Amino acid sequence: MPDDPQAGEISALIGDADHVVFVLADGLGVNLLETYAEGAFLREHMARELRAVFPSSTAPALTSIVTATWPGTHGATGWWTYIPAVDHTITLLPFADRFIERPAEDLGLSGEVAFATPAAMSSATRDVAAVMPKWIAGSTYSRYTAGGHPIAAYGSVAEGVDIVAARIAAARGRTYTYLYVPIIDGEEHEHGWTSWQTRRALAETRREIERLSRLGGAGLRIVVSADHGQMEVEDSGKIIWRKDEPILRHLRFPPTCEPRCAAFHCIPGQHAVFAEAFRDRHGEHFALLTIDEAESQHLFGPGPLAAETRARLGDYVAIAIDETVLMYEPH
């Protein structure tokens, strides 16, 4: 973040170059890098370890990366985010209603309202472009993260790297290119972070980054980071609320945010009874905090919560204190 005292240190690590390529390898946690032997390409080049923002998941972390602000400011609080303007919970990155999967635009929600904090790339002075997978290149969120700059779509990671290399070769001035690579995250969600499918995606990502380093020439600087890592949860650690869950009668709608950081909007007058019921049922696995307590602990960033972020989070957040998740039945 611009006002973070460590920002200068990170900037110095990156240095200056004619062509900067930022590779966001979704889900590439340090736990994965540590499976490589010493001297392996990605591990050898690891400059420092960063801690993800809270909640440590794709929507909050990616939005922090592209805006250089904390979740408490930008308001992308989780995969499922309640948006007061339309009184609906939105699956944020696909930009659709959580339950009926209706496009958010059909509900009257615009990207400008959902993502009100400008993307940092919108004010860049270099020649800027984003390179993203075909299946998301035209999405509302992708257009937002690109800050109004062109988006090139790729089918495979190798094709994406070829696009980046060709762009650098044809450049007439200094460039910045954002390359988004989601294949590790996708395999982790489907098969777990220790699976051979995830290892395959990791190997493909590593191979293509290494190839890009050879193609770009002396004026190229590649910066690789992740938005978060992943962990695996046993079935015994999955708390599932079904539609007949008694605690739901105290809430306006099912919990939002994330399975390890659930947010709750209480029915007026039901706050105390909800908190007592939740702590009785799940206090062994989750710490339940009011939004004021979460703000005082600076969980969503060092400053006060923006008014919109506070409205999106509701009245309480429950934070997992062990390897447990809280899920609502349809998900």
mmCIF file of C-alpha atoms in Angstrom:
data_model
loop_
_atom_site.group_PDB
_atom_site.id
_atom_site.type_symbol
_atom_site.label_atom_id
_atom_site.label_comp_id
_atom_site.label_asym_id
_atom_site.label_seq_id
_atom_site.Cartn_x
_atom_site.Cartn_y
_atom_site.Cartn_z
ATOM 1 C CA MET A 1 0.000 0.000 0.000
ATOM 2 C CA PRO A 2 1.337 3.497 -0.771
ATOM 3 C CA ASP A 3 1.453 4.564 2.908
ATOM 4 C CA ASP A 4 2.902 1.276 4.161
ATOM 5 C CA PRO A 5 6.478 1.715 5.482
ATOM 6 C CA GLN A 6 7.504 -1.507 3.723
ATOM 7 C CA ALA A 7 6.324 -0.276 0.316
ATOM 8 C CA GLY A 8 9.687 1.397 -0.327
ATOM 9 C CA GLU A 9 11.522 -1.830 0.481
ATOM 10 C CA ILE A 10 9.394 -3.794 -1.963
ATOM 11 C CA SER A 11 9.794 -1.101 -4.613
ATOM 12 C CA ALA A 12 13.564 -1.275 -4.195
ATOM 13 C CA LEU A 13 13.487 -5.049 -4.628
ATOM 14 C CA ILE A 14 11.636 -4.642 -7.918
ATOM 15 C CA GLY A 15 13.818 -1.795 -9.118
ATOM 16 C CA ASP A 16 13.379 0.017 -12.421
ATOM 17 C CA ALA A 17 13.106 -1.556 -15.862
ATOM 18 C CA ASP A 18 11.840 -0.603 -19.291
ATOM 19 C CA HIS A 19 9.371 -3.477 -19.270
ATOM 20 C CA VAL A 20 7.712 -4.720 -16.079
ATOM 21 C CA VAL A 21 5.547 -7.855 -16.189
ATOM 22 C CA PHE A 22 3.518 -8.594 -13.082
ATOM 23 C CA VAL A 23 2.476 -12.258 -12.988
ATOM 24 C CA LEU A 24 -0.328 -12.951 -10.533
ATOM 25 C CA ALA A 25 -0.222 -16.717 -9.940
ATOM 26 C CA ASP A 26 -3.529 -17.267 -8.166
ATOM 27 C CA GLY A 27 -3.205 -19.652 -5.212
ATOM 28 C CA LEU A 28 0.605 -19.933 -5.328
ATOM 29 C CA GLY A 29 1.202 -20.015 -1.586
ATOM 30 C CA VAL A 30 4.604 -20.351 0.030
ATOM 31 C CA ASN A 31 3.627 -23.891 1.026
ATOM 32 C CA LEU A 32 3.741 -24.835 -2.658
ATOM 33 C CA LEU A 33 7.089 -23.152 -3.272
ATOM 34 C CA GLU A 34 8.560 -25.045 -0.347
ATOM 35 C CA THR A 35 7.827 -28.355 -2.100
ATOM 36 C CA TYR A 36 10.560 -27.428 -4.590
ATOM 37 C CA ALA A 37 14.156 -28.364 -3.885
ATOM 38 C CA GLU A 38 16.641 -25.630 -3.044
ATOM 39 C CA GLY A 39 17.884 -23.987 -6.234
ATOM 40 C CA ALA A 40 14.689 -24.637 -8.231
ATOM 41 C CA PHE A 41 13.774 -21.676 -10.468
ATOM 42 C CA LEU A 42 10.864 -20.168 -8.514
ATOM 43 C CA ARG A 43 12.313 -20.904 -5.105
ATOM 44 C CA GLU A 44 15.730 -19.585 -6.071
ATOM 45 C CA HIS A 45 14.225 -16.293 -7.179
ATOM 46 C CA MET A 46 11.918 -15.744 -4.193
ATOM 47 C CA ALA A 47 12.820 -12.259 -2.938
ATOM 48 C CA ARG A 48 10.657 -12.174 0.175
ATOM 49 C CA GLU A 49 7.550 -13.625 1.760
ATOM 50 C CA LEU A 50 4.386 -11.537 1.894
ATOM 51 C CA ARG A 51 1.331 -12.067 4.054
ATOM 52 C CA ALA A 52 -2.054 -11.964 2.368
ATOM 53 C CA VAL A 53 -4.650 -9.411 3.404
ATOM 54 C CA PHE A 54 -7.636 -10.536 5.462
ATOM 55 C CA PRO A 55 -9.700 -12.405 4.441
ATOM 56 C CA SER A 56 -6.945 -14.277 2.586
ATOM 57 C CA SER A 57 -8.994 -15.204 -0.464
ATOM 58 C CA THR A 58 -9.209 -14.217 -4.104
ATOM 59 C CA ALA A 59 -11.747 -11.374 -4.108
ATOM 60 C CA PRO A 60 -10.281 -9.330 -1.209
ATOM 61 C CA ALA A 61 -6.650 -10.022 -2.102
ATOM 62 C CA LEU A 62 -6.876 -9.417 -5.862
ATOM 63 C CA THR A 63 -8.783 -6.195 -5.281
ATOM 64 C CA SER A 64 -6.154 -5.046 -2.784
ATOM 65 C CA ILE A 65 -3.442 -5.785 -5.331
ATOM 66 C CA VAL A 66 -5.113 -3.895 -8.160
ATOM 67 C CA THR A 67 -6.174 -0.894 -6.034
ATOM 68 C CA ALA A 68 -3.261 -0.706 -3.536
ATOM 69 C CA THR A 69 -5.838 -0.351 -0.746
ATOM 70 C CA TRP A 70 -6.985 -2.550 2.126
ATOM 71 C CA PRO A 71 -10.250 -4.575 2.093
ATOM 72 C CA GLY A 72 -11.645 -2.208 4.702
ATOM 73 C CA THR A 73 -11.368 0.528 2.074
ATOM 74 C CA HIS A 74 -12.237 -1.165 -1.213
ATOM 75 C CA GLY A 75 -15.105 -3.255 0.180
ATOM 76 C CA ALA A 76 -14.517 -6.511 -1.745
ATOM 77 C CA THR A 77 -14.936 -8.431 1.487
ATOM 78 C CA GLY A 78 -15.264 -11.967 0.144
ATOM 79 C CA TRP A 79 -16.342 -14.291 -2.643
ATOM 80 C CA TRP A 80 -19.960 -13.671 -1.538
ATOM 81 C CA THR A 81 -20.407 -9.981 -0.778
ATOM 82 C CA TYR A 82 -23.645 -8.312 0.254
ATOM 83 C CA ILE A 83 -24.243 -5.135 -1.777
ATOM 84 C CA PRO A 84 -26.668 -2.754 -0.009
ATOM 85 C CA ALA A 85 -27.444 -0.818 -3.212
ATOM 86 C CA VAL A 86 -29.336 -3.802 -4.645
ATOM 87 C CA ASP A 87 -30.030 -5.675 -1.365
ATOM 88 C CA HIS A 88 -28.522 -8.865 -2.800
ATOM 89 C CA THR A 89 -25.543 -11.046 -2.056
ATOM 90 C CA ILE A 90 -23.313 -11.090 -5.130
ATOM 91 C CA THR A 91 -20.758 -13.708 -6.102
ATOM 92 C CA LEU A 92 -18.319 -10.929 -6.655
ATOM 93 C CA LEU A 93 -15.874 -11.951 -9.360
ATOM 94 C CA PRO A 94 -18.403 -13.768 -11.591
ATOM 95 C CA PHE A 95 -20.607 -10.718 -10.838
ATOM 96 C CA ALA A 96 -23.870 -12.607 -10.426
ATOM 97 C CA ASP A 97 -26.505 -13.151 -7.766
ATOM 98 C CA ARG A 98 -25.243 -15.753 -5.307
ATOM 99 C CA PHE A 99 -28.229 -18.092 -5.462
ATOM 100 C CA ILE A 100 -30.044 -17.654 -8.764
ATOM 101 C CA GLU A 101 -26.833 -16.738 -10.666
ATOM 102 C CA ARG A 102 -28.594 -13.867 -12.405
ATOM 103 C CA PRO A 103 -26.120 -11.300 -13.799
ATOM 104 C CA ALA A 104 -25.612 -8.489 -11.328
ATOM 105 C CA GLU A 105 -26.300 -5.952 -14.077
ATOM 106 C CA ASP A 106 -29.825 -7.384 -14.355
ATOM 107 C CA LEU A 107 -30.308 -6.497 -10.697
ATOM 108 C CA GLY A 108 -29.337 -2.890 -11.415
ATOM 109 C CA LEU A 109 -25.785 -3.193 -10.090
ATOM 110 C CA SER A 110 -22.941 -1.658 -12.068
ATOM 111 C CA GLY A 111 -19.259 -2.379 -11.767
ATOM 112 C CA GLU A 112 -18.716 1.265 -10.792
ATOM 113 C CA VAL A 113 -20.896 0.772 -7.700
ATOM 114 C CA ALA A 114 -19.607 -2.687 -6.751
ATOM 115 C CA PHE A 115 -15.961 -1.720 -7.283
ATOM 116 C CA ALA A 116 -15.861 1.960 -6.394
ATOM 117 C CA THR A 117 -12.141 2.186 -5.573
ATOM 118 C CA PRO A 118 -10.229 2.910 -8.805
ATOM 119 C CA ALA A 119 -7.748 0.346 -10.081
ATOM 120 C CA ALA A 120 -4.171 1.574 -9.824
ATOM 121 C CA MET A 121 -3.536 0.793 -13.493
ATOM 122 C CA SER A 122 -6.083 3.450 -14.463
ATOM 123 C CA SER A 123 -3.535 6.158 -13.597
ATOM 124 C CA ALA A 124 -0.396 4.440 -14.927
ATOM 125 C CA THR A 125 1.998 6.494 -17.038
ATOM 126 C CA ARG A 126 3.443 3.534 -18.952
ATOM 127 C CA ASP A 127 1.949 1.651 -21.861
ATOM 128 C CA VAL A 128 -0.313 -0.718 -19.903
ATOM 129 C CA ALA A 129 -2.133 -3.909 -20.864
ATOM 130 C CA ALA A 130 -3.605 -6.955 -19.135
ATOM 131 C CA VAL A 131 -3.347 -10.549 -20.363
ATOM 132 C CA MET A 132 -6.020 -12.888 -19.028
ATOM 133 C CA PRO A 133 -7.658 -16.259 -19.786
ATOM 134 C CA LYS A 134 -10.344 -16.170 -22.470
ATOM 135 C CA TRP A 135 -13.093 -17.274 -20.104
ATOM 136 C CA ILE A 136 -12.730 -14.180 -17.909
ATOM 137 C CA ALA A 137 -11.125 -11.581 -20.197
ATOM 138 C CA GLY A 138 -14.421 -9.839 -20.950
ATOM 139 C CA SER A 139 -15.884 -9.968 -17.436
ATOM 140 C CA THR A 140 -16.889 -6.941 -15.397
ATOM 141 C CA TYR A 141 -14.194 -7.636 -12.832
ATOM 142 C CA SER A 142 -11.456 -8.129 -15.424
ATOM 143 C CA ARG A 143 -12.317 -4.841 -17.107
ATOM 144 C CA TYR A 144 -12.232 -3.179 -13.708
ATOM 145 C CA THR A 145 -8.821 -4.570 -12.775
ATOM 146 C CA ALA A 146 -7.389 -3.481 -16.138
ATOM 147 C CA GLY A 147 -8.307 0.120 -15.319
ATOM 148 C CA GLY A 148 -9.644 0.851 -18.796
ATOM 149 C CA HIS A 149 -6.561 -0.504 -20.576
ATOM 150 C CA PRO A 150 -6.630 -3.192 -23.285
ATOM 151 C CA ILE A 151 -7.089 -6.843 -22.302
ATOM 152 C CA ALA A 152 -5.569 -9.614 -24.418
ATOM 153 C CA ALA A 153 -7.162 -13.056 -24.049
ATOM 154 C CA TYR A 154 -5.263 -16.337 -24.043
ATOM 155 C CA GLY A 155 -6.231 -19.998 -24.177
ATOM 156 C CA SER A 156 -3.186 -21.567 -22.512
ATOM 157 C CA VAL A 157 -0.516 -20.119 -20.240
ATOM 158 C CA ALA A 158 2.010 -20.636 -23.042
ATOM 159 C CA GLU A 159 -0.177 -18.543 -25.349
ATOM 160 C CA GLY A 160 -0.376 -15.855 -22.679
ATOM 161 C CA VAL A 161 3.396 -15.741 -22.375
ATOM 162 C CA ASP A 162 3.705 -15.522 -26.162
ATOM 163 C CA ILE A 163 1.349 -12.518 -26.128
ATOM 164 C CA VAL A 164 3.433 -10.810 -23.434
ATOM 165 C CA ALA A 165 6.710 -11.501 -25.270
ATOM 166 C CA ALA A 166 5.343 -10.184 -28.570
ATOM 167 C CA ARG A 167 4.027 -7.073 -26.845
ATOM 168 C CA ILE A 168 7.447 -6.317 -25.349
ATOM 169 C CA ALA A 169 9.223 -6.963 -28.656
ATOM 170 C CA ALA A 170 6.940 -4.499 -30.463
ATOM 171 C CA ALA A 171 6.984 -1.822 -27.744
ATOM 172 C CA ARG A 172 8.190 1.687 -28.553
ATOM 173 C CA GLY A 173 8.298 2.843 -24.963
ATOM 174 C CA ARG A 174 8.199 1.635 -21.361
ATOM 175 C CA THR A 175 5.523 -0.949 -20.614
ATOM 176 C CA TYR A 176 3.660 -2.562 -17.741
ATOM 177 C CA THR A 177 1.861 -5.856 -18.356
ATOM 178 C CA TYR A 178 -0.405 -7.679 -15.927
ATOM 179 C CA LEU A 179 -0.506 -11.442 -16.594
ATOM 180 C CA TYR A 180 -3.135 -13.326 -14.584
ATOM 181 C CA VAL A 181 -2.603 -17.096 -14.235
ATOM 182 C CA PRO A 182 -5.387 -18.944 -12.341
ATOM 183 C CA ILE A 183 -4.610 -22.602 -13.106
ATOM 184 C CA ILE A 184 -2.958 -23.434 -9.760
ATOM 185 C CA ASP A 185 -5.897 -22.036 -7.801
ATOM 186 C CA GLY A 186 -8.382 -23.946 -9.967
ATOM 187 C CA GLU A 187 -6.676 -27.293 -9.361
ATOM 188 C CA GLU A 188 -6.307 -26.592 -5.635
ATOM 189 C CA HIS A 189 -10.040 -25.950 -5.294
ATOM 190 C CA GLU A 190 -10.903 -29.079 -7.239
ATOM 191 C CA HIS A 191 -8.271 -31.536 -6.006
ATOM 192 C CA GLY A 192 -6.398 -29.997 -3.050
ATOM 193 C CA TRP A 193 -3.019 -28.301 -2.836
ATOM 194 C CA THR A 194 -1.081 -31.567 -2.449
ATOM 195 C CA SER A 195 -2.612 -33.232 -5.521
ATOM 196 C CA TRP A 196 -0.728 -34.211 -8.673
ATOM 197 C CA GLN A 197 -3.072 -31.958 -10.657
ATOM 198 C CA THR A 198 -1.927 -28.952 -8.620
ATOM 199 C CA ARG A 199 1.705 -30.007 -9.026
ATOM 200 C CA ARG A 200 1.160 -30.187 -12.773
ATOM 201 C CA ALA A 201 -0.322 -26.669 -12.827
ATOM 202 C CA LEU A 202 2.563 -25.418 -10.694
ATOM 203 C CA ALA A 203 5.091 -26.984 -13.072
ATOM 204 C CA GLU A 204 3.359 -25.414 -16.086
ATOM 205 C CA THR A 205 3.313 -21.996 -14.444
ATOM 206 C CA ARG A 206 6.974 -22.280 -13.448
ATOM 207 C CA ARG A 207 7.991 -23.426 -16.920
ATOM 208 C CA GLU A 208 6.250 -20.538 -18.671
ATOM 209 C CA ILE A 209 7.588 -17.887 -16.292
ATOM 210 C CA GLU A 210 11.081 -19.250 -16.832
ATOM 211 C CA ARG A 211 10.533 -19.181 -20.606
ATOM 212 C CA LEU A 212 9.318 -15.579 -20.425
ATOM 213 C CA SER A 213 12.499 -14.642 -18.561
ATOM 214 C CA ARG A 214 14.507 -15.899 -21.532
ATOM 215 C CA LEU A 215 12.336 -14.211 -24.167
ATOM 216 C CA GLY A 216 12.131 -10.709 -22.752
ATOM 217 C CA GLY A 217 15.705 -9.478 -23.039
ATOM 218 C CA ALA A 218 17.785 -7.299 -20.753
ATOM 219 C CA GLY A 219 15.144 -4.600 -20.253
ATOM 220 C CA LEU A 220 12.583 -6.965 -18.722
ATOM 221 C CA ARG A 221 11.709 -7.277 -15.030
ATOM 222 C CA ILE A 222 9.286 -10.057 -14.047
ATOM 223 C CA VAL A 223 7.519 -9.763 -10.710
ATOM 224 C CA VAL A 224 5.653 -12.870 -9.555
ATOM 225 C CA SER A 225 3.252 -12.923 -6.635
ATOM 226 C CA ALA A 226 0.211 -14.761 -5.359
ATOM 227 C CA ASP A 227 -2.990 -13.462 -3.842
ATOM 228 C CA HIS A 228 -3.198 -16.235 -1.245
ATOM 229 C CA GLY A 229 -2.325 -19.852 -0.545
ATOM 230 C CA GLN A 230 -4.651 -22.713 0.302
ATOM 231 C CA MET A 231 -5.128 -25.359 2.971
ATOM 232 C CA GLU A 232 -7.104 -28.565 2.983
ATOM 233 C CA VAL A 233 -9.989 -29.192 5.367
ATOM 234 C CA GLU A 234 -11.130 -32.672 6.320
ATOM 235 C CA ASP A 235 -14.833 -33.492 6.062
ATOM 236 C CA SER A 236 -14.966 -33.492 9.870
ATOM 237 C CA GLY A 237 -13.987 -29.820 9.786
ATOM 238 C CA LYS A 238 -16.857 -28.743 7.540
ATOM 239 C CA ILE A 239 -19.813 -27.183 9.340
ATOM 240 C CA ILE A 240 -22.736 -27.041 6.934
ATOM 241 C CA TRP A 241 -25.791 -24.915 7.599
ATOM 242 C CA ARG A 242 -28.796 -26.209 5.734
ATOM 243 C CA LYS A 243 -31.935 -24.247 4.969
ATOM 244 C CA ASP A 244 -33.562 -25.415 8.214
ATOM 245 C CA GLU A 245 -30.622 -24.334 10.410
ATOM 246 C CA PRO A 246 -32.239 -22.705 13.517
ATOM 247 C CA ILE A 247 -29.635 -19.925 13.750
ATOM 248 C CA LEU A 248 -30.746 -18.648 10.350
ATOM 249 C CA ARG A 249 -34.005 -17.384 11.845
ATOM 250 C CA HIS A 250 -32.003 -14.563 13.457
ATOM 251 C CA LEU A 251 -30.422 -13.440 10.163
ATOM 252 C CA ARG A 252 -31.691 -11.418 7.248
ATOM 253 C CA PHE A 253 -30.016 -13.826 4.804
ATOM 254 C CA PRO A 254 -27.423 -16.640 4.897
ATOM 255 C CA PRO A 255 -23.848 -15.827 5.943
ATOM 256 C CA THR A 256 -21.705 -13.983 3.420
ATOM 257 C CA CYS A 257 -17.976 -13.400 2.908
ATOM 258 C CA GLU A 258 -15.915 -16.628 3.150
ATOM 259 C CA PRO A 259 -16.117 -20.106 4.737
ATOM 260 C CA ARG A 260 -13.317 -19.239 7.195
ATOM 261 C CA CYS A 261 -14.498 -15.670 7.763
ATOM 262 C CA ALA A 262 -18.283 -15.560 7.707
ATOM 263 C CA ALA A 263 -20.190 -12.270 7.954
ATOM 264 C CA PHE A 264 -23.683 -11.996 9.412
ATOM 265 C CA HIS A 265 -26.480 -9.442 9.000
ATOM 266 C CA CYS A 266 -28.904 -9.785 11.897
ATOM 267 C CA ILE A 267 -32.626 -9.111 11.889
ATOM 268 C CA PRO A 268 -33.207 -5.952 13.977
ATOM 269 C CA GLY A 269 -33.492 -6.869 17.651
ATOM 270 C CA GLN A 270 -31.965 -10.325 17.150
ATOM 271 C CA HIS A 271 -28.299 -9.468 17.681
ATOM 272 C CA ALA A 272 -27.887 -10.768 21.235
ATOM 273 C CA VAL A 273 -29.821 -13.986 20.708
ATOM 274 C CA PHE A 274 -27.890 -14.687 17.492
ATOM 275 C CA ALA A 275 -24.529 -14.150 19.183
ATOM 276 C CA GLU A 276 -25.480 -16.422 22.098
ATOM 277 C CA ALA A 277 -26.762 -19.166 19.776
ATOM 278 C CA PHE A 278 -23.711 -18.997 17.530
ATOM 279 C CA ARG A 279 -21.203 -19.109 20.378
ATOM 280 C CA ASP A 280 -23.048 -22.011 22.006
ATOM 281 C CA ARG A 281 -22.971 -23.996 18.758
ATOM 282 C CA HIS A 282 -19.655 -22.995 17.200
ATOM 283 C CA GLY A 283 -17.589 -21.130 19.792
ATOM 284 C CA GLU A 284 -15.077 -23.978 19.927
ATOM 285 C CA HIS A 285 -14.155 -23.404 16.281
ATOM 286 C CA PHE A 286 -14.937 -19.735 15.562
ATOM 287 C CA ALA A 287 -14.298 -16.432 17.285
ATOM 288 C CA LEU A 288 -17.373 -14.236 16.853
ATOM 289 C CA LEU A 289 -16.641 -10.503 16.791
ATOM 290 C CA THR A 290 -18.830 -7.486 16.303
ATOM 291 C CA ILE A 291 -17.892 -5.257 13.394
ATOM 292 C CA ASP A 292 -16.648 -2.659 15.874
ATOM 293 C CA GLU A 293 -14.343 -5.262 17.430
ATOM 294 C CA ALA A 294 -13.082 -6.370 14.010
ATOM 295 C CA GLU A 295 -12.375 -2.723 13.147
ATOM 296 C CA SER A 296 -10.553 -2.099 16.427
ATOM 297 C CA GLN A 297 -8.326 -5.124 15.734
ATOM 298 C CA HIS A 298 -7.542 -3.728 12.246
ATOM 299 C CA LEU A 299 -8.497 -7.036 10.629
ATOM 300 C CA PHE A 300 -9.500 -5.421 7.348
ATOM 301 C CA GLY A 301 -6.682 -2.877 7.316
ATOM 302 C CA PRO A 302 -5.055 -0.313 9.607
ATOM 303 C CA GLY A 303 -7.612 2.463 9.140
ATOM 304 C CA PRO A 304 -11.317 2.724 9.935
ATOM 305 C CA LEU A 305 -13.751 0.757 7.806
ATOM 306 C CA ALA A 306 -15.323 2.675 4.950
ATOM 307 C CA ALA A 307 -19.067 3.157 5.455
ATOM 308 C CA GLU A 308 -19.831 0.944 2.456
ATOM 309 C CA THR A 309 -17.534 -1.820 3.712
ATOM 310 C CA ARG A 310 -19.201 -1.733 7.112
ATOM 311 C CA ALA A 311 -22.633 -2.052 5.490
ATOM 312 C CA ARG A 312 -21.427 -4.971 3.366
ATOM 313 C CA LEU A 313 -20.045 -6.846 6.372
ATOM 314 C CA GLY A 314 -23.117 -6.385 8.555
ATOM 315 C CA ASP A 315 -23.101 -6.946 12.309
ATOM 316 C CA TYR A 316 -20.694 -9.788 13.102
ATOM 317 C CA VAL A 317 -17.825 -11.751 11.602
ATOM 318 C CA ALA A 318 -16.900 -15.283 12.660
ATOM 319 C CA ILE A 319 -13.219 -16.151 12.224
ATOM 320 C CA ALA A 320 -12.034 -19.757 12.191
ATOM 321 C CA ILE A 321 -9.554 -20.478 14.995
ATOM 322 C CA ASP A 322 -8.747 -24.003 13.810
ATOM 323 C CA GLU A 323 -9.019 -25.971 10.560
ATOM 324 C CA THR A 324 -12.785 -25.500 10.239
ATOM 325 C CA VAL A 325 -15.041 -23.941 7.613
ATOM 326 C CA LEU A 326 -18.657 -22.784 7.782
ATOM 327 C CA MET A 327 -20.658 -23.309 4.608
ATOM 328 C CA TYR A 328 -24.260 -22.740 3.620
ATOM 329 C CA GLU A 329 -25.937 -25.730 1.969
ATOM 330 C CA PRO A 330 -26.035 -24.671 -1.713
ATOM 331 C CA HIS A 331 -22.260 -24.071 -1.688
#
